[in-house]
Amino acid sequence: MADEGEELWPPFYLSGRIDSPREQRIQGRVQEIKEHGRRAPGRVRALSRDEIVRTAIAVADAEGPEAISMRRIAQVLKAGTMSLYWHVTNKEQLLDLMLDALLADIKVPEPSGDWRTDLQTLARNERTTLLRHNWIMGFLGGRPAMGPNTLLHLDRSLALLDGLDLDFAAAVDILGLIQTYVMGAVLREMREQRIQRDQEQHPIAPEDWEPARQAWRDRLAADGRFSRVVKFLDEGIDPDAEETRDQRFEFGLDCVLDGIAARVPPKSPGA
């Protein structure tokens, strides 16, 4: 979990990050107290790193990532801001811990011997977590730190491909492809959800929309260059329909897995 020992994090993962003057002052004060061997105040001892991280995740879920600050988390915990610095170095480390904790929430299936089914399950679980905590999309890929949960997720995911005759680079590429597909699909779903919310907040009556839509369709048809678009409109297809999101995700995932299957070498005789 989020309170795993620092020894499992990669070296220098906090290097190069510049703390604010205020954070530097607080960190200096906490370090001074620790060096003098004084015990942390009672409320500080009552807090845990895991509690801080889970609270920060809840704040991000409810208020967005821009709400994440040491002061805001301390407010929710009804604790002094300085007490958080006994457990977390700064906001940057807190963000790393939050992302690492959420990786633990993505269940990696036990290898079944059917790599395709296992990767399907993994992709679905990743999609569920990313949609539940969609603010995470703004940070994935942009933060190089790999905490213990991230590493364990990678190790277990690689195990799903153990039965194939693949070198490690190919296995990592396959997992990267699955994750790239899932992230792209989630980004599209997030966009669809924003449009849906806007439409619900500013609805247009069918009696206003349909005549305008038909006139637009007729203009496109008269132009002569948009025959396929006109056919698309005539079919009444909504590519962003809420009720087809799962179906569209599964279709794309099947296409990705078909492509992987075409590149996976056949098992050696007797394997």
PDB file of C-alpha atoms in Angstrom, residues 37-182:
ATOM      1  CA  GLY A  37      15.186  13.041  18.742  1.00  0.00           C
ATOM      2  CA  ARG A  38      11.919  14.625  19.794  1.00  0.00           C
ATOM      3  CA  ARG A  39       8.725  12.648  19.330  1.00  0.00           C
ATOM      4  CA  ALA A  40       6.125  13.801  16.887  1.00  0.00           C
ATOM      5  CA  PRO A  41       3.027  15.433  18.383  1.00  0.00           C
ATOM      6  CA  GLY A  42       0.185  13.055  19.261  1.00  0.00           C
ATOM      7  CA  ARG A  43      -1.980  13.963  16.273  1.00  0.00           C
ATOM      8  CA  VAL A  44       0.966  13.405  13.935  1.00  0.00           C
ATOM      9  CA  ARG A  45       1.522   9.947  15.412  1.00  0.00           C
ATOM     10  CA  ALA A  46      -2.162   9.183  14.924  1.00  0.00           C
ATOM     11  CA  LEU A  47      -1.917   9.952  11.197  1.00  0.00           C
ATOM     12  CA  SER A  48      -0.536   7.466   8.711  1.00  0.00           C
ATOM     13  CA  ARG A  49       0.839   7.942   5.231  1.00  0.00           C
ATOM     14  CA  ASP A  50      -1.883   5.664   3.874  1.00  0.00           C
ATOM     15  CA  GLU A  51      -4.601   7.788   5.489  1.00  0.00           C
ATOM     16  CA  ILE A  52      -3.124  10.935   3.966  1.00  0.00           C
ATOM     17  CA  VAL A  53      -2.872   9.363   0.514  1.00  0.00           C
ATOM     18  CA  ARG A  54      -6.402   7.942   0.546  1.00  0.00           C
ATOM     19  CA  THR A  55      -7.777  11.290   1.701  1.00  0.00           C
ATOM     20  CA  ALA A  56      -5.936  13.057  -1.113  1.00  0.00           C
ATOM     21  CA  ILE A  57      -7.411  10.606  -3.636  1.00  0.00           C
ATOM     22  CA  ALA A  58     -10.904  11.273  -2.274  1.00  0.00           C
ATOM     23  CA  VAL A  59     -10.344  15.030  -2.603  1.00  0.00           C
ATOM     24  CA  ALA A  60      -9.134  14.636  -6.200  1.00  0.00           C
ATOM     25  CA  ASP A  61     -12.143  12.440  -7.030  1.00  0.00           C
ATOM     26  CA  ALA A  62     -14.582  14.982  -5.599  1.00  0.00           C
ATOM     27  CA  GLU A  63     -12.936  18.303  -6.442  1.00  0.00           C
ATOM     28  CA  GLY A  64     -10.437  17.608  -9.230  1.00  0.00           C
ATOM     29  CA  PRO A  65      -6.640  17.428  -9.162  1.00  0.00           C
ATOM     30  CA  GLU A  66      -6.277  21.192  -8.899  1.00  0.00           C
ATOM     31  CA  ALA A  67      -7.688  20.917  -5.359  1.00  0.00           C
ATOM     32  CA  ILE A  68      -4.790  18.773  -4.180  1.00  0.00           C
ATOM     33  CA  SER A  69      -2.594  20.668  -1.733  1.00  0.00           C
ATOM     34  CA  MET A  70      -1.061  19.853   1.602  1.00  0.00           C
ATOM     35  CA  ARG A  71      -3.237  22.531   3.204  1.00  0.00           C
ATOM     36  CA  ARG A  72      -6.467  21.129   1.705  1.00  0.00           C
ATOM     37  CA  ILE A  73      -5.662  17.551   2.728  1.00  0.00           C
ATOM     38  CA  ALA A  74      -4.810  18.705   6.245  1.00  0.00           C
ATOM     39  CA  GLN A  75      -8.132  20.557   6.383  1.00  0.00           C
ATOM     40  CA  VAL A  76     -10.078  17.423   5.478  1.00  0.00           C
ATOM     41  CA  LEU A  77      -8.117  15.398   8.029  1.00  0.00           C
ATOM     42  CA  LYS A  78      -8.661  18.117  10.650  1.00  0.00           C
ATOM     43  CA  ALA A  79      -4.926  18.237  11.210  1.00  0.00           C
ATOM     44  CA  GLY A  80      -2.237  20.876  11.014  1.00  0.00           C
ATOM     45  CA  THR A  81      -0.544  21.206   7.645  1.00  0.00           C
ATOM     46  CA  MET A  82       2.858  20.665   9.251  1.00  0.00           C
ATOM     47  CA  SER A  83       1.729  17.252  10.546  1.00  0.00           C
ATOM     48  CA  LEU A  84       1.501  15.938   6.963  1.00  0.00           C
ATOM     49  CA  TYR A  85       5.183  16.678   6.377  1.00  0.00           C
ATOM     50  CA  TRP A  86       6.135  14.081   8.981  1.00  0.00           C
ATOM     51  CA  HIS A  87       4.805  11.461   6.548  1.00  0.00           C
ATOM     52  CA  VAL A  88       5.079  13.059   3.083  1.00  0.00           C
ATOM     53  CA  THR A  89       7.973  15.180   1.832  1.00  0.00           C
ATOM     54  CA  ASN A  90       5.903  17.530  -0.355  1.00  0.00           C
ATOM     55  CA  LYS A  91       2.977  17.715  -2.757  1.00  0.00           C
ATOM     56  CA  GLU A  92       5.013  16.115  -5.540  1.00  0.00           C
ATOM     57  CA  GLN A  93       5.694  13.040  -3.451  1.00  0.00           C
ATOM     58  CA  LEU A  94       2.041  12.967  -2.422  1.00  0.00           C
ATOM     59  CA  LEU A  95       0.995  12.842  -6.082  1.00  0.00           C
ATOM     60  CA  ASP A  96       3.422   9.982  -6.722  1.00  0.00           C
ATOM     61  CA  LEU A  97       2.036   8.101  -3.738  1.00  0.00           C
ATOM     62  CA  MET A  98      -1.552   8.685  -4.923  1.00  0.00           C
ATOM     63  CA  LEU A  99      -0.823   7.312  -8.390  1.00  0.00           C
ATOM     64  CA  ASP A 100       1.032   4.359  -6.934  1.00  0.00           C
ATOM     65  CA  ALA A 101      -1.834   3.587  -4.554  1.00  0.00           C
ATOM     66  CA  LEU A 102      -4.344   3.598  -7.411  1.00  0.00           C
ATOM     67  CA  LEU A 103      -2.234   1.097  -9.344  1.00  0.00           C
ATOM     68  CA  ALA A 104      -2.864  -1.292  -6.453  1.00  0.00           C
ATOM     69  CA  ASP A 105      -6.604  -0.940  -7.125  1.00  0.00           C
ATOM     70  CA  ILE A 106      -6.242  -2.356 -10.651  1.00  0.00           C
ATOM     71  CA  LYS A 107      -6.661  -6.093 -10.230  1.00  0.00           C
ATOM     72  CA  VAL A 108      -4.318  -8.157 -12.365  1.00  0.00           C
ATOM     73  CA  PRO A 109      -5.835 -11.618 -12.949  1.00  0.00           C
ATOM     74  CA  GLU A 110      -3.949 -14.752 -12.066  1.00  0.00           C
ATOM     75  CA  PRO A 111      -2.438 -16.258 -15.222  1.00  0.00           C
ATOM     76  CA  SER A 112      -4.934 -18.736 -16.653  1.00  0.00           C
ATOM     77  CA  GLY A 113      -2.851 -19.974 -19.556  1.00  0.00           C
ATOM     78  CA  ASP A 114      -5.066 -18.024 -21.967  1.00  0.00           C
ATOM     79  CA  TRP A 115      -3.096 -14.820 -22.499  1.00  0.00           C
ATOM     80  CA  ARG A 116      -5.839 -13.217 -24.604  1.00  0.00           C
ATOM     81  CA  THR A 117      -8.523 -13.638 -21.946  1.00  0.00           C
ATOM     82  CA  ASP A 118      -6.121 -12.467 -19.260  1.00  0.00           C
ATOM     83  CA  LEU A 119      -5.206  -9.299 -21.179  1.00  0.00           C
ATOM     84  CA  GLN A 120      -8.909  -8.630 -21.825  1.00  0.00           C
ATOM     85  CA  THR A 121      -9.578  -8.780 -18.092  1.00  0.00           C
ATOM     86  CA  LEU A 122      -6.598  -6.566 -17.312  1.00  0.00           C
ATOM     87  CA  ALA A 123      -7.688  -3.953 -19.889  1.00  0.00           C
ATOM     88  CA  ARG A 124     -11.242  -3.903 -18.534  1.00  0.00           C
ATOM     89  CA  ASN A 125      -9.983  -3.482 -14.970  1.00  0.00           C
ATOM     90  CA  GLU A 126      -7.680  -0.631 -16.013  1.00  0.00           C
ATOM     91  CA  ARG A 127     -10.548   1.106 -17.810  1.00  0.00           C
ATOM     92  CA  THR A 128     -12.792   0.814 -14.742  1.00  0.00           C
ATOM     93  CA  THR A 129     -10.175   2.369 -12.441  1.00  0.00           C
ATOM     94  CA  LEU A 130      -9.291   5.183 -14.856  1.00  0.00           C
ATOM     95  CA  LEU A 131     -12.948   6.117 -15.311  1.00  0.00           C
ATOM     96  CA  ARG A 132     -13.553   6.027 -11.560  1.00  0.00           C
ATOM     97  CA  HIS A 133     -10.564   8.325 -10.948  1.00  0.00           C
ATOM     98  CA  ASN A 134     -10.457  10.126 -14.294  1.00  0.00           C
ATOM     99  CA  TRP A 135      -8.271  12.974 -12.991  1.00  0.00           C
ATOM    100  CA  ILE A 136      -5.391  10.500 -13.113  1.00  0.00           C
ATOM    101  CA  MET A 137      -5.325  10.836 -16.901  1.00  0.00           C
ATOM    102  CA  GLY A 138      -3.586  14.192 -16.552  1.00  0.00           C
ATOM    103  CA  PHE A 139      -0.640  12.572 -14.784  1.00  0.00           C
ATOM    104  CA  LEU A 140      -0.096   9.165 -16.373  1.00  0.00           C
ATOM    105  CA  GLY A 141       3.016   9.054 -18.493  1.00  0.00           C
ATOM    106  CA  GLY A 142       4.221  12.392 -17.187  1.00  0.00           C
ATOM    107  CA  ARG A 143       5.559  11.237 -13.834  1.00  0.00           C
ATOM    108  CA  PRO A 144       8.518   8.870 -14.066  1.00  0.00           C
ATOM    109  CA  ALA A 145       8.418   7.605 -10.481  1.00  0.00           C
ATOM    110  CA  MET A 146       7.625   3.899 -10.123  1.00  0.00           C
ATOM    111  CA  GLY A 147       6.548   2.948  -6.640  1.00  0.00           C
ATOM    112  CA  PRO A 148       6.134  -0.565  -5.230  1.00  0.00           C
ATOM    113  CA  ASN A 149       2.524  -0.943  -6.378  1.00  0.00           C
ATOM    114  CA  THR A 150       3.417   0.197  -9.882  1.00  0.00           C
ATOM    115  CA  LEU A 151       6.283  -2.280 -10.013  1.00  0.00           C
ATOM    116  CA  LEU A 152       4.130  -5.095  -8.644  1.00  0.00           C
ATOM    117  CA  HIS A 153       1.437  -4.289 -11.217  1.00  0.00           C
ATOM    118  CA  LEU A 154       4.049  -4.491 -13.982  1.00  0.00           C
ATOM    119  CA  ASP A 155       5.511  -7.729 -12.653  1.00  0.00           C
ATOM    120  CA  ARG A 156       2.113  -9.417 -12.396  1.00  0.00           C
ATOM    121  CA  SER A 157       1.075  -8.125 -15.818  1.00  0.00           C
ATOM    122  CA  LEU A 158       4.236  -9.542 -17.385  1.00  0.00           C
ATOM    123  CA  ALA A 159       3.397 -12.894 -15.796  1.00  0.00           C
ATOM    124  CA  LEU A 160       0.303 -13.064 -18.026  1.00  0.00           C
ATOM    125  CA  LEU A 161       2.639 -13.481 -20.996  1.00  0.00           C
ATOM    126  CA  ASP A 162       5.010 -16.004 -19.411  1.00  0.00           C
ATOM    127  CA  GLY A 163       3.649 -18.878 -21.478  1.00  0.00           C
ATOM    128  CA  LEU A 164       4.531 -17.228 -24.779  1.00  0.00           C
ATOM    129  CA  ASP A 165       7.827 -17.452 -26.599  1.00  0.00           C
ATOM    130  CA  LEU A 166       8.546 -13.731 -26.261  1.00  0.00           C
ATOM    131  CA  ASP A 167      11.587 -11.776 -25.246  1.00  0.00           C
ATOM    132  CA  PHE A 168      11.088  -9.241 -22.469  1.00  0.00           C
ATOM    133  CA  ALA A 169      11.144  -6.254 -24.797  1.00  0.00           C
ATOM    134  CA  ALA A 170       8.255  -7.679 -26.833  1.00  0.00           C
ATOM    135  CA  ALA A 171       6.266  -8.463 -23.688  1.00  0.00           C
ATOM    136  CA  VAL A 172       6.729  -4.911 -22.411  1.00  0.00           C
ATOM    137  CA  ASP A 173       5.675  -3.561 -25.813  1.00  0.00           C
ATOM    138  CA  ILE A 174       2.489  -5.652 -25.697  1.00  0.00           C
ATOM    139  CA  LEU A 175       1.570  -4.331 -22.253  1.00  0.00           C
ATOM    140  CA  GLY A 176       2.339  -0.795 -23.415  1.00  0.00           C
ATOM    141  CA  LEU A 177       0.055  -1.272 -26.411  1.00  0.00           C
ATOM    142  CA  ILE A 178      -2.810  -2.454 -24.197  1.00  0.00           C
ATOM    143  CA  GLN A 179      -2.340   0.481 -21.835  1.00  0.00           C
ATOM    144  CA  THR A 180      -2.159   2.944 -24.729  1.00  0.00           C
ATOM    145  CA  TYR A 181      -5.427   1.618 -26.133  1.00  0.00           C
ATOM    146  CA  VAL A 182      -7.153   1.787 -22.750  1.00  0.00           C
TER     147      VAL A 182
END
